Every structure is written in C-alpha cells, then in structure tokens.
Amino acid sequence: MKPCFAHLSAAVALAATLAACNKDAATAPAKNAPNPNMALVASDTGGGGGGPGQSHFVSNGDFGSVNWSSFSGGTPGDSGGGGFVFGSLGVNRGGSVTNPTAFLSYFVEQCDAFFFCTFVQGFGTIPARDLVGGGKQLHLSTNTSGNPNFFTFGGPAGLITVDWSANGAFALRSSGTSDLTFPGFRQHSTGVSTSASANTSGNVVGVPIPTFSPGNIGTNQSVTIDIQH
C-alpha cells in the first residue's frame, strides 16, 4: 500500500463521485441521490497486475453502487481516533446472453489524523455468478485473488462481499454523460439508468462497509464505461 499525503479530502472525493452532466427528474431531489453510473472508480485491460491502460465495458442489466465514510480510525493498523476512511464501489452486469459477465471496481482512501493517507483500488471483470439477485436485493461475493481479468493497485487482492437492500427512500433516472477524474485516472460513462436507494453493508478486502451505508440498486440500459488509467 503506497502512502502519500492526501490531496483530496473525503468530502471532495465523494462530491466528485456524484458529479454528472445530465440527469432526468427523480422522485426525490437529485442532489440527495448519487448517480448510479459513477460508483465505478477505475479499470484497465488485461489482468493480474498493475499498469496504465484502457478499458471499455458495456453494462446492461442489474447494478449496485455504494459510497461510505467513517471517522473512527485511520490507516491500517491505526487504532486511534482522528482519521477517516472514504470508500466507493460499483458492480455492473454486462456481456452477452451466451457469455455474461460483471464489472467491478472500488476505491478506498484511508487517512490518519494528520492526513497521511493510503489509497487502494481494484477493477476489472468478475464471473457473472459472483453477482446474484436483482430488483430489490443484490448480493456480491467474489475473490479477486487469481482472477487474471482483475487489477489491484495499492493493496492486495482478496474477498469482496456486499449486500444491497432497497429501502424506498428515493428513486432516480439518469440519462446522459458523466465524467469522473482523479490524478492519473479518468472515467467516462454514457447511457440510461434507473435505480432506487438501498441500504448496504459488506467488506472490501478487509475494509468494512458500515451497515446501512447509502447505496443504489437498479438497472443499466446500454451504459458504456470507458476508462483511461
């Protein structure tokens, strides 16, 4: 895990994740609802290692996304207070009828009280069977260790489990183009999505997602996700 001093606070990172260029009206104010296409953080071609590259994925069908933050601790091994953790994860179904797949990515920033931070990223395709459910319930369980199509940066591969359960707080329809940019990374997404708010919980390679963290569960319609890393 490569340490560095944070250039973006968790609040700024979260705001960037929720940015979108075009949104349709929703049943609740859009400012309170995250763009379901923007939970993905990064991707790359190939797999099994780290390096610059590009990726193109077309998502049709179910997706789940979640953003979370906590302020009880800092970097791994820091049991004291004053730090924070910010995380973002998204998983999308895609592929063909005869060859279905799923696309997963996550980003975790962990900082101590002095804003000394580490960053963990993972992205790539996972077996379609690792994402089950749909509608109001979605369950992700995958082990990225040994997956030749999945990249990790700044941290180990391993087990990732997330559960989504729709809570009825709001519904959202997003249409158009959105961009997400971090230093050395850009994601461009285009398409139509419908979603509902959901409670989430889980664990991302040892980093817990707090129970009832706000998320989205929904359906993509030919959403293209292009990554430059």
PDB file of N, CA, C and O in Angstrom, residues 17-91:
ATOM      1  N   THR A  17     -17.453  11.954  -7.056  1.00  0.00           N
ATOM      2  CA  THR A  17     -18.095  10.706  -7.440  1.00  0.00           C
ATOM      3  C   THR A  17     -19.534  10.931  -7.852  1.00  0.00           C
ATOM      4  O   THR A  17     -20.068  10.229  -8.701  1.00  0.00           O
ATOM      5  N   LEU A  18     -20.174  11.910  -7.262  1.00  0.00           N
ATOM      6  CA  LEU A  18     -21.588  12.124  -7.536  1.00  0.00           C
ATOM      7  C   LEU A  18     -21.828  13.099  -8.680  1.00  0.00           C
ATOM      8  O   LEU A  18     -22.979  13.400  -8.994  1.00  0.00           O
ATOM      9  N   ALA A  19     -20.789  13.608  -9.317  1.00  0.00           N
ATOM     10  CA  ALA A  19     -20.958  14.587 -10.375  1.00  0.00           C
ATOM     11  C   ALA A  19     -21.533  13.933 -11.615  1.00  0.00           C
ATOM     12  O   ALA A  19     -21.171  12.840 -11.983  1.00  0.00           O
ATOM     13  N   ALA A  20     -22.434  14.642 -12.311  1.00  0.00           N
ATOM     14  CA  ALA A  20     -22.992  14.150 -13.569  1.00  0.00           C
ATOM     15  C   ALA A  20     -23.357  15.333 -14.439  1.00  0.00           C
ATOM     16  O   ALA A  20     -23.712  16.399 -13.951  1.00  0.00           O
ATOM     17  N   CYS A  21     -23.294  15.132 -15.784  1.00  0.00           N
ATOM     18  CA  CYS A  21     -23.544  16.230 -16.704  1.00  0.00           C
ATOM     19  C   CYS A  21     -25.013  16.385 -17.022  1.00  0.00           C
ATOM     20  O   CYS A  21     -25.465  17.449 -17.387  1.00  0.00           O
ATOM     21  N   ASN A  22     -25.791  15.309 -16.936  1.00  0.00           N
ATOM     22  CA  ASN A  22     -27.170  15.387 -17.359  1.00  0.00           C
ATOM     23  C   ASN A  22     -27.987  14.390 -16.563  1.00  0.00           C
ATOM     24  O   ASN A  22     -27.664  13.224 -16.521  1.00  0.00           O
ATOM     25  N   LYS A  23     -29.047  14.854 -15.908  1.00  0.00           N
ATOM     26  CA  LYS A  23     -29.906  13.967 -15.127  1.00  0.00           C
ATOM     27  C   LYS A  23     -31.367  14.294 -15.425  1.00  0.00           C
ATOM     28  O   LYS A  23     -31.747  15.445 -15.581  1.00  0.00           O
ATOM     29  N   ASP A  24     -32.189  13.248 -15.484  1.00  0.00           N
ATOM     30  CA  ASP A  24     -33.624  13.441 -15.585  1.00  0.00           C
ATOM     31  C   ASP A  24     -34.198  13.661 -14.192  1.00  0.00           C
ATOM     32  O   ASP A  24     -33.539  13.466 -13.189  1.00  0.00           O
ATOM     33  N   ALA A  25     -35.456  14.056 -14.136  1.00  0.00           N
ATOM     34  CA  ALA A  25     -36.111  14.276 -12.851  1.00  0.00           C
ATOM     35  C   ALA A  25     -36.263  12.956 -12.117  1.00  0.00           C
ATOM     36  O   ALA A  25     -36.485  11.910 -12.711  1.00  0.00           O
ATOM     37  N   ALA A  26     -36.183  12.998 -10.786  1.00  0.00           N
ATOM     38  CA  ALA A  26     -36.338  11.812  -9.951  1.00  0.00           C
ATOM     39  C   ALA A  26     -37.469  12.048  -8.983  1.00  0.00           C
ATOM     40  O   ALA A  26     -37.987  13.154  -8.852  1.00  0.00           O
ATOM     41  N   THR A  27     -37.854  10.992  -8.278  1.00  0.00           N
ATOM     42  CA  THR A  27     -38.933  11.135  -7.312  1.00  0.00           C
ATOM     43  C   THR A  27     -38.464  11.787  -6.034  1.00  0.00           C
ATOM     44  O   THR A  27     -39.260  12.074  -5.157  1.00  0.00           O
ATOM     45  N   ALA A  28     -37.176  12.022  -5.876  1.00  0.00           N
ATOM     46  CA  ALA A  28     -36.618  12.802  -4.784  1.00  0.00           C
ATOM     47  C   ALA A  28     -35.576  13.728  -5.387  1.00  0.00           C
ATOM     48  O   ALA A  28     -35.085  13.489  -6.476  1.00  0.00           O
ATOM     49  N   PRO A  29     -35.231  14.853  -4.708  1.00  0.00           N
ATOM     50  CA  PRO A  29     -34.272  15.782  -5.284  1.00  0.00           C
ATOM     51  C   PRO A  29     -32.984  15.077  -5.671  1.00  0.00           C
ATOM     52  O   PRO A  29     -32.430  14.302  -4.902  1.00  0.00           O
ATOM     53  N   ALA A  30     -32.487  15.368  -6.888  1.00  0.00           N
ATOM     54  CA  ALA A  30     -31.310  14.669  -7.400  1.00  0.00           C
ATOM     55  C   ALA A  30     -30.092  14.911  -6.535  1.00  0.00           C
ATOM     56  O   ALA A  30     -29.205  14.086  -6.463  1.00  0.00           O
ATOM     57  N   LYS A  31     -30.014  16.048  -5.871  1.00  0.00           N
ATOM     58  CA  LYS A  31     -28.829  16.341  -5.081  1.00  0.00           C
ATOM     59  C   LYS A  31     -28.670  15.393  -3.902  1.00  0.00           C
ATOM     60  O   LYS A  31     -27.610  15.252  -3.335  1.00  0.00           O
ATOM     61  N   ASN A  32     -29.756  14.705  -3.529  1.00  0.00           N
ATOM     62  CA  ASN A  32     -29.678  13.755  -2.432  1.00  0.00           C
ATOM     63  C   ASN A  32     -29.429  12.336  -2.908  1.00  0.00           C
ATOM     64  O   ASN A  32     -29.353  11.423  -2.104  1.00  0.00           O
ATOM     65  N   ALA A  33     -29.339  12.136  -4.238  1.00  0.00           N
ATOM     66  CA  ALA A  33     -29.235  10.791  -4.784  1.00  0.00           C
ATOM     67  C   ALA A  33     -27.991  10.661  -5.633  1.00  0.00           C
ATOM     68  O   ALA A  33     -27.792  11.424  -6.565  1.00  0.00           O
ATOM     69  N   PRO A  34     -27.110   9.713  -5.332  1.00  0.00           N
ATOM     70  CA  PRO A  34     -25.901   9.537  -6.122  1.00  0.00           C
ATOM     71  C   PRO A  34     -26.196   9.001  -7.504  1.00  0.00           C
ATOM     72  O   PRO A  34     -27.130   8.241  -7.702  1.00  0.00           O
ATOM     73  N   ASN A  35     -25.409   9.415  -8.496  1.00  0.00           N
ATOM     74  CA  ASN A  35     -25.523   8.906  -9.842  1.00  0.00           C
ATOM     75  C   ASN A  35     -25.104   7.443  -9.835  1.00  0.00           C
ATOM     76  O   ASN A  35     -23.976   7.127  -9.511  1.00  0.00           O
ATOM     77  N   PRO A  36     -25.977   6.510 -10.227  1.00  0.00           N
ATOM     78  CA  PRO A  36     -25.615   5.104 -10.129  1.00  0.00           C
ATOM     79  C   PRO A  36     -24.478   4.711 -11.035  1.00  0.00           C
ATOM     80  O   PRO A  36     -23.827   3.710 -10.808  1.00  0.00           O
ATOM     81  N   ASN A  37     -24.214   5.482 -12.096  1.00  0.00           N
ATOM     82  CA  ASN A  37     -23.136   5.129 -13.006  1.00  0.00           C
ATOM     83  C   ASN A  37     -21.780   5.538 -12.489  1.00  0.00           C
ATOM     84  O   ASN A  37     -20.763   5.150 -13.049  1.00  0.00           O
ATOM     85  N   MET A  38     -21.732   6.361 -11.451  1.00  0.00           N
ATOM     86  CA  MET A  38     -20.461   6.945 -11.054  1.00  0.00           C
ATOM     87  C   MET A  38     -19.811   6.248  -9.879  1.00  0.00           C
ATOM     88  O   MET A  38     -18.801   6.708  -9.379  1.00  0.00           O
ATOM     89  N   ALA A  39     -20.357   5.126  -9.453  1.00  0.00           N
ATOM     90  CA  ALA A  39     -19.713   4.433  -8.356  1.00  0.00           C
ATOM     91  C   ALA A  39     -18.415   3.772  -8.803  1.00  0.00           C
ATOM     92  O   ALA A  39     -17.519   3.553  -8.019  1.00  0.00           O
ATOM     93  N   LEU A  40     -18.303   3.423 -10.081  1.00  0.00           N
ATOM     94  CA  LEU A  40     -17.078   2.814 -10.562  1.00  0.00           C
ATOM     95  C   LEU A  40     -15.935   3.800 -10.496  1.00  0.00           C
ATOM     96  O   LEU A  40     -16.082   4.973 -10.782  1.00  0.00           O
ATOM     97  N   VAL A  41     -14.769   3.286 -10.187  1.00  0.00           N
ATOM     98  CA  VAL A  41     -13.630   4.169  -9.996  1.00  0.00           C
ATOM     99  C   VAL A  41     -12.565   3.993 -11.056  1.00  0.00           C
ATOM    100  O   VAL A  41     -12.025   4.957 -11.555  1.00  0.00           O
ATOM    101  N   ALA A  42     -12.207   2.799 -11.432  1.00  0.00           N
ATOM    102  CA  ALA A  42     -11.110   2.621 -12.371  1.00  0.00           C
ATOM    103  C   ALA A  42     -11.162   1.253 -12.999  1.00  0.00           C
ATOM    104  O   ALA A  42     -11.745   0.327 -12.469  1.00  0.00           O
ATOM    105  N   SER A  43     -10.530   1.125 -14.163  1.00  0.00           N
ATOM    106  CA  SER A  43     -10.435  -0.159 -14.816  1.00  0.00           C
ATOM    107  C   SER A  43      -9.261  -0.175 -15.754  1.00  0.00           C
ATOM    108  O   SER A  43      -8.631   0.838 -16.009  1.00  0.00           O
ATOM    109  N   ASP A  44      -8.962  -1.349 -16.303  1.00  0.00           N
ATOM    110  CA  ASP A  44      -7.816  -1.494 -17.161  1.00  0.00           C
ATOM    111  C   ASP A  44      -8.025  -2.729 -18.005  1.00  0.00           C
ATOM    112  O   ASP A  44      -8.851  -3.573 -17.692  1.00  0.00           O
ATOM    113  N   THR A  45      -7.286  -2.842 -19.111  1.00  0.00           N
ATOM    114  CA  THR A  45      -7.352  -4.048 -19.908  1.00  0.00           C
ATOM    115  C   THR A  45      -6.445  -5.101 -19.316  1.00  0.00           C
ATOM    116  O   THR A  45      -5.549  -4.821 -18.549  1.00  0.00           O
ATOM    117  N   GLY A  46      -6.682  -6.353 -19.706  1.00  0.00           N
ATOM    118  CA  GLY A  46      -5.842  -7.431 -19.195  1.00  0.00           C
ATOM    119  C   GLY A  46      -6.161  -7.744 -17.760  1.00  0.00           C
ATOM    120  O   GLY A  46      -7.283  -7.590 -17.303  1.00  0.00           O
ATOM    121  N   GLY A  47      -5.170  -8.203 -17.010  1.00  0.00           N
ATOM    122  CA  GLY A  47      -5.400  -8.515 -15.616  1.00  0.00           C
ATOM    123  C   GLY A  47      -4.161  -9.092 -14.967  1.00  0.00           C
ATOM    124  O   GLY A  47      -3.138  -9.314 -15.604  1.00  0.00           O
ATOM    125  N   GLY A  48      -4.260  -9.284 -13.659  1.00  0.00           N
ATOM    126  CA  GLY A  48      -3.205  -9.933 -12.925  1.00  0.00           C
ATOM    127  C   GLY A  48      -2.109  -9.023 -12.444  1.00  0.00           C
ATOM    128  O   GLY A  48      -1.184  -9.452 -11.760  1.00  0.00           O
ATOM    129  N   GLY A  49      -2.164  -7.746 -12.736  1.00  0.00           N
ATOM    130  CA  GLY A  49      -1.111  -6.847 -12.301  1.00  0.00           C
ATOM    131  C   GLY A  49      -1.539  -5.424 -12.439  1.00  0.00           C
ATOM    132  O   GLY A  49      -2.670  -5.129 -12.779  1.00  0.00           O
ATOM    133  N   GLY A  50      -0.606  -4.505 -12.215  1.00  0.00           N
ATOM    134  CA  GLY A  50      -0.914  -3.092 -12.290  1.00  0.00           C
ATOM    135  C   GLY A  50      -0.181  -2.449 -13.445  1.00  0.00           C
ATOM    136  O   GLY A  50       0.919  -2.836 -13.806  1.00  0.00           O
ATOM    137  N   GLY A  51      -0.773  -1.417 -14.020  1.00  0.00           N
ATOM    138  CA  GLY A  51      -0.122  -0.706 -15.097  1.00  0.00           C
ATOM    139  C   GLY A  51      -1.105   0.182 -15.806  1.00  0.00           C
ATOM    140  O   GLY A  51      -2.319   0.002 -15.697  1.00  0.00           O
ATOM    141  N   PRO A  52      -0.604   1.150 -16.586  1.00  0.00           N
ATOM    142  CA  PRO A  52      -1.500   2.036 -17.315  1.00  0.00           C
ATOM    143  C   PRO A  52      -2.233   1.278 -18.407  1.00  0.00           C
ATOM    144  O   PRO A  52      -1.746   0.278 -18.927  1.00  0.00           O
ATOM    145  N   GLY A  53      -3.415   1.739 -18.769  1.00  0.00           N
ATOM    146  CA  GLY A  53      -4.173   1.063 -19.801  1.00  0.00           C
ATOM    147  C   GLY A  53      -5.525   1.695 -19.987  1.00  0.00           C
ATOM    148  O   GLY A  53      -5.833   2.744 -19.443  1.00  0.00           O
ATOM    149  N   GLN A  54      -6.331   1.028 -20.799  1.00  0.00           N
ATOM    150  CA  GLN A  54      -7.670   1.490 -21.100  1.00  0.00           C
ATOM    151  C   GLN A  54      -8.634   0.322 -20.995  1.00  0.00           C
ATOM    152  O   GLN A  54      -8.245  -0.839 -21.098  1.00  0.00           O
ATOM    153  N   SER A  55      -9.899   0.652 -20.778  1.00  0.00           N
ATOM    154  CA  SER A  55     -10.922  -0.380 -20.699  1.00  0.00           C
ATOM    155  C   SER A  55     -12.225   0.160 -21.255  1.00  0.00           C
ATOM    156  O   SER A  55     -12.528   1.347 -21.128  1.00  0.00           O
ATOM    157  N   HIS A  56     -12.986  -0.739 -21.880  1.00  0.00           N
ATOM    158  CA  HIS A  56     -14.300  -0.392 -22.414  1.00  0.00           C
ATOM    159  C   HIS A  56     -15.265  -1.491 -21.994  1.00  0.00           C
ATOM    160  O   HIS A  56     -15.014  -2.665 -22.251  1.00  0.00           O
ATOM    161  N   PHE A  57     -16.337  -1.116 -21.315  1.00  0.00           N
ATOM    162  CA  PHE A  57     -17.316  -2.087 -20.848  1.00  0.00           C
ATOM    163  C   PHE A  57     -18.707  -1.539 -21.104  1.00  0.00           C
ATOM    164  O   PHE A  57     -18.975  -0.359 -20.859  1.00  0.00           O
ATOM    165  N   VAL A  58     -19.598  -2.385 -21.613  1.00  0.00           N
ATOM    166  CA  VAL A  58     -20.995  -2.011 -21.835  1.00  0.00           C
ATOM    167  C   VAL A  58     -21.855  -2.771 -20.831  1.00  0.00           C
ATOM    168  O   VAL A  58     -21.831  -4.001 -20.793  1.00  0.00           O
ATOM    169  N   SER A  59     -22.580  -2.025 -20.024  1.00  0.00           N
ATOM    170  CA  SER A  59     -23.392  -2.617 -18.974  1.00  0.00           C
ATOM    171  C   SER A  59     -24.862  -2.611 -19.360  1.00  0.00           C
ATOM    172  O   SER A  59     -25.428  -1.576 -19.705  1.00  0.00           O
ATOM    173  N   ASN A  60     -25.468  -3.782 -19.294  1.00  0.00           N
ATOM    174  CA  ASN A  60     -26.912  -3.950 -19.431  1.00  0.00           C
ATOM    175  C   ASN A  60     -27.378  -4.842 -18.291  1.00  0.00           C
ATOM    176  O   ASN A  60     -26.802  -5.901 -18.051  1.00  0.00           O
ATOM    177  N   GLY A  61     -28.416  -4.405 -17.590  1.00  0.00           N
ATOM    178  CA  GLY A  61     -28.931  -5.217 -16.504  1.00  0.00           C
ATOM    179  C   GLY A  61     -28.637  -4.615 -15.148  1.00  0.00           C
ATOM    180  O   GLY A  61     -28.410  -3.411 -15.007  1.00  0.00           O
ATOM    181  N   ASP A  62     -28.627  -5.463 -14.143  1.00  0.00           N
ATOM    182  CA  ASP A  62     -28.564  -5.007 -12.754  1.00  0.00           C
ATOM    183  C   ASP A  62     -27.224  -4.372 -12.415  1.00  0.00           C
ATOM    184  O   ASP A  62     -26.183  -4.722 -12.964  1.00  0.00           O
ATOM    185  N   PHE A  63     -27.262  -3.424 -11.496  1.00  0.00           N
ATOM    186  CA  PHE A  63     -26.053  -2.843 -10.935  1.00  0.00           C
ATOM    187  C   PHE A  63     -26.301  -2.475  -9.475  1.00  0.00           C
ATOM    188  O   PHE A  63     -27.431  -2.311  -9.022  1.00  0.00           O
ATOM    189  N   GLY A  64     -25.221  -2.344  -8.745  1.00  0.00           N
ATOM    190  CA  GLY A  64     -25.271  -1.842  -7.377  1.00  0.00           C
ATOM    191  C   GLY A  64     -24.101  -0.912  -7.138  1.00  0.00           C
ATOM    192  O   GLY A  64     -23.005  -1.117  -7.683  1.00  0.00           O
ATOM    193  N   SER A  65     -24.310   0.131  -6.367  1.00  0.00           N
ATOM    194  CA  SER A  65     -23.237   1.067  -6.027  1.00  0.00           C
ATOM    195  C   SER A  65     -23.381   1.498  -4.579  1.00  0.00           C
ATOM    196  O   SER A  65     -24.473   1.479  -4.013  1.00  0.00           O
ATOM    197  N   VAL A  66     -22.253   1.887  -3.990  1.00  0.00           N
ATOM    198  CA  VAL A  66     -22.269   2.335  -2.600  1.00  0.00           C
ATOM    199  C   VAL A  66     -21.103   3.276  -2.372  1.00  0.00           C
ATOM    200  O   VAL A  66     -20.022   3.110  -2.938  1.00  0.00           O
ATOM    201  N   ASN A  67     -21.342   4.304  -1.570  1.00  0.00           N
ATOM    202  CA  ASN A  67     -20.297   5.185  -1.060  1.00  0.00           C
ATOM    203  C   ASN A  67     -20.385   5.187   0.460  1.00  0.00           C
ATOM    204  O   ASN A  67     -21.480   5.173   1.023  1.00  0.00           O
ATOM    205  N   TRP A  68     -19.245   5.193   1.127  1.00  0.00           N
ATOM    206  CA  TRP A  68     -19.285   5.185   2.583  1.00  0.00           C
ATOM    207  C   TRP A  68     -18.116   5.973   3.161  1.00  0.00           C
ATOM    208  O   TRP A  68     -17.130   6.233   2.481  1.00  0.00           O
ATOM    209  N   SER A  69     -18.264   6.343   4.427  1.00  0.00           N
ATOM    210  CA  SER A  69     -17.189   7.033   5.135  1.00  0.00           C
ATOM    211  C   SER A  69     -17.326   6.736   6.618  1.00  0.00           C
ATOM    212  O   SER A  69     -18.419   6.481   7.119  1.00  0.00           O
ATOM    213  N   SER A  70     -16.197   6.735   7.301  1.00  0.00           N
ATOM    214  CA  SER A  70     -16.185   6.564   8.748  1.00  0.00           C
ATOM    215  C   SER A  70     -15.034   7.376   9.305  1.00  0.00           C
ATOM    216  O   SER A  70     -14.089   7.706   8.593  1.00  0.00           O
ATOM    217  N   PHE A  71     -15.117   7.709  10.588  1.00  0.00           N
ATOM    218  CA  PHE A  71     -14.156   8.623  11.187  1.00  0.00           C
ATOM    219  C   PHE A  71     -13.564   8.086  12.486  1.00  0.00           C
ATOM    220  O   PHE A  71     -13.021   8.825  13.272  1.00  0.00           O
ATOM    221  N   SER A  72     -13.620   6.770  12.669  1.00  0.00           N
ATOM    222  CA  SER A  72     -13.143   6.195  13.923  1.00  0.00           C
ATOM    223  C   SER A  72     -11.669   5.853  13.911  1.00  0.00           C
ATOM    224  O   SER A  72     -11.046   5.747  14.960  1.00  0.00           O
ATOM    225  N   GLY A  73     -11.115   5.665  12.739  1.00  0.00           N
ATOM    226  CA  GLY A  73      -9.724   5.237  12.662  1.00  0.00           C
ATOM    227  C   GLY A  73      -9.050   5.827  11.455  1.00  0.00           C
ATOM    228  O   GLY A  73      -9.628   6.608  10.709  1.00  0.00           O
ATOM    229  N   GLY A  74      -7.810   5.476  11.232  1.00  0.00           N
ATOM    230  CA  GLY A  74      -7.065   5.996  10.109  1.00  0.00           C
ATOM    231  C   GLY A  74      -6.559   4.896   9.221  1.00  0.00           C
ATOM    232  O   GLY A  74      -7.307   4.035   8.790  1.00  0.00           O
ATOM    233  N   THR A  75      -5.272   4.909   8.966  1.00  0.00           N
ATOM    234  CA  THR A  75      -4.688   3.924   8.079  1.00  0.00           C
ATOM    235  C   THR A  75      -4.684   2.557   8.747  1.00  0.00           C
ATOM    236  O   THR A  75      -4.839   2.446   9.957  1.00  0.00           O
ATOM    237  N   PRO A  76      -4.504   1.484   7.974  1.00  0.00           N
ATOM    238  CA  PRO A  76      -4.493   0.146   8.578  1.00  0.00           C
ATOM    239  C   PRO A  76      -3.477   0.040   9.709  1.00  0.00           C
ATOM    240  O   PRO A  76      -2.342   0.490   9.603  1.00  0.00           O
ATOM    241  N   GLY A  77      -3.905  -0.538  10.802  1.00  0.00           N
ATOM    242  CA  GLY A  77      -3.046  -0.670  11.966  1.00  0.00           C
ATOM    243  C   GLY A  77      -3.152   0.486  12.934  1.00  0.00           C
ATOM    244  O   GLY A  77      -2.621   0.435  14.041  1.00  0.00           O
ATOM    245  N   ASP A  78      -3.834   1.544  12.554  1.00  0.00           N
ATOM    246  CA  ASP A  78      -4.005   2.706  13.423  1.00  0.00           C
ATOM    247  C   ASP A  78      -5.284   2.517  14.231  1.00  0.00           C
ATOM    248  O   ASP A  78      -6.381   2.635  13.694  1.00  0.00           O
ATOM    249  N   SER A  79      -5.159   2.233  15.507  1.00  0.00           N
ATOM    250  CA  SER A  79      -6.329   2.000  16.354  1.00  0.00           C
ATOM    251  C   SER A  79      -6.817   3.265  17.032  1.00  0.00           C
ATOM    252  O   SER A  79      -7.834   3.271  17.713  1.00  0.00           O
ATOM    253  N   GLY A  80      -6.095   4.351  16.816  1.00  0.00           N
ATOM    254  CA  GLY A  80      -6.501   5.600  17.443  1.00  0.00           C
ATOM    255  C   GLY A  80      -7.562   6.319  16.645  1.00  0.00           C
ATOM    256  O   GLY A  80      -7.921   5.931  15.542  1.00  0.00           O
ATOM    257  N   GLY A  81      -8.094   7.409  17.201  1.00  0.00           N
ATOM    258  CA  GLY A  81      -9.117   8.180  16.522  1.00  0.00           C
ATOM    259  C   GLY A  81      -8.514   9.293  15.706  1.00  0.00           C
ATOM    260  O   GLY A  81      -7.306   9.478  15.635  1.00  0.00           O
ATOM    261  N   GLY A  82      -9.398  10.061  15.089  1.00  0.00           N
ATOM    262  CA  GLY A  82      -8.964  11.240  14.362  1.00  0.00           C
ATOM    263  C   GLY A  82      -8.795  11.057  12.886  1.00  0.00           C
ATOM    264  O   GLY A  82      -8.704  12.031  12.147  1.00  0.00           O
ATOM    265  N   GLY A  83      -8.763   9.816  12.403  1.00  0.00           N
ATOM    266  CA  GLY A  83      -8.624   9.579  10.978  1.00  0.00           C
ATOM    267  C   GLY A  83      -9.975   9.366  10.323  1.00  0.00           C
ATOM    268  O   GLY A  83     -11.027   9.466  10.953  1.00  0.00           O
ATOM    269  N   PHE A  84      -9.944   9.066   9.026  1.00  0.00           N
ATOM    270  CA  PHE A  84     -11.187   8.777   8.331  1.00  0.00           C
ATOM    271  C   PHE A  84     -10.925   7.785   7.216  1.00  0.00           C
ATOM    272  O   PHE A  84      -9.794   7.581   6.768  1.00  0.00           O
ATOM    273  N   VAL A  85     -11.992   7.143   6.799  1.00  0.00           N
ATOM    274  CA  VAL A  85     -11.974   6.229   5.661  1.00  0.00           C
ATOM    275  C   VAL A  85     -13.086   6.654   4.718  1.00  0.00           C
ATOM    276  O   VAL A  85     -14.217   6.890   5.152  1.00  0.00           O
ATOM    277  N   PHE A  86     -12.763   6.770   3.437  1.00  0.00           N
ATOM    278  CA  PHE A  86     -13.769   7.011   2.409  1.00  0.00           C
ATOM    279  C   PHE A  86     -13.684   5.887   1.396  1.00  0.00           C
ATOM    280  O   PHE A  86     -12.593   5.485   0.997  1.00  0.00           O
ATOM    281  N   GLY A  87     -14.830   5.376   0.979  1.00  0.00           N
ATOM    282  CA  GLY A  87     -14.834   4.301   0.002  1.00  0.00           C
ATOM    283  C   GLY A  87     -15.954   4.441  -1.006  1.00  0.00           C
ATOM    284  O   GLY A  87     -16.991   5.060  -0.746  1.00  0.00           O
ATOM    285  N   SER A  88     -15.734   3.858  -2.173  1.00  0.00           N
ATOM    286  CA  SER A  88     -16.723   3.853  -3.244  1.00  0.00           C
ATOM    287  C   SER A  88     -16.587   2.545  -4.015  1.00  0.00           C
ATOM    288  O   SER A  88     -15.467   2.116  -4.316  1.00  0.00           O
ATOM    289  N   LEU A  89     -17.711   1.898  -4.310  1.00  0.00           N
ATOM    290  CA  LEU A  89     -17.697   0.624  -5.023  1.00  0.00           C
ATOM    291  C   LEU A  89     -18.895   0.547  -5.940  1.00  0.00           C
ATOM    292  O   LEU A  89     -19.982   1.031  -5.609  1.00  0.00           O
ATOM    293  N   GLY A  90     -18.694  -0.080  -7.106  1.00  0.00           N
ATOM    294  CA  GLY A  90     -19.800  -0.318  -8.022  1.00  0.00           C
ATOM    295  C   GLY A  90     -19.612  -1.618  -8.766  1.00  0.00           C
ATOM    296  O   GLY A  90     -18.480  -2.028  -9.064  1.00  0.00           O
ATOM    297  N   VAL A  91     -20.700  -2.306  -9.035  1.00  0.00           N
ATOM    298  CA  VAL A  91     -20.662  -3.542  -9.808  1.00  0.00           C
ATOM    299  C   VAL A  91     -21.808  -3.511 -10.807  1.00  0.00           C
ATOM    300  O   VAL A  91     -22.914  -3.061 -10.492  1.00  0.00           O
TER     301      VAL A  91
END
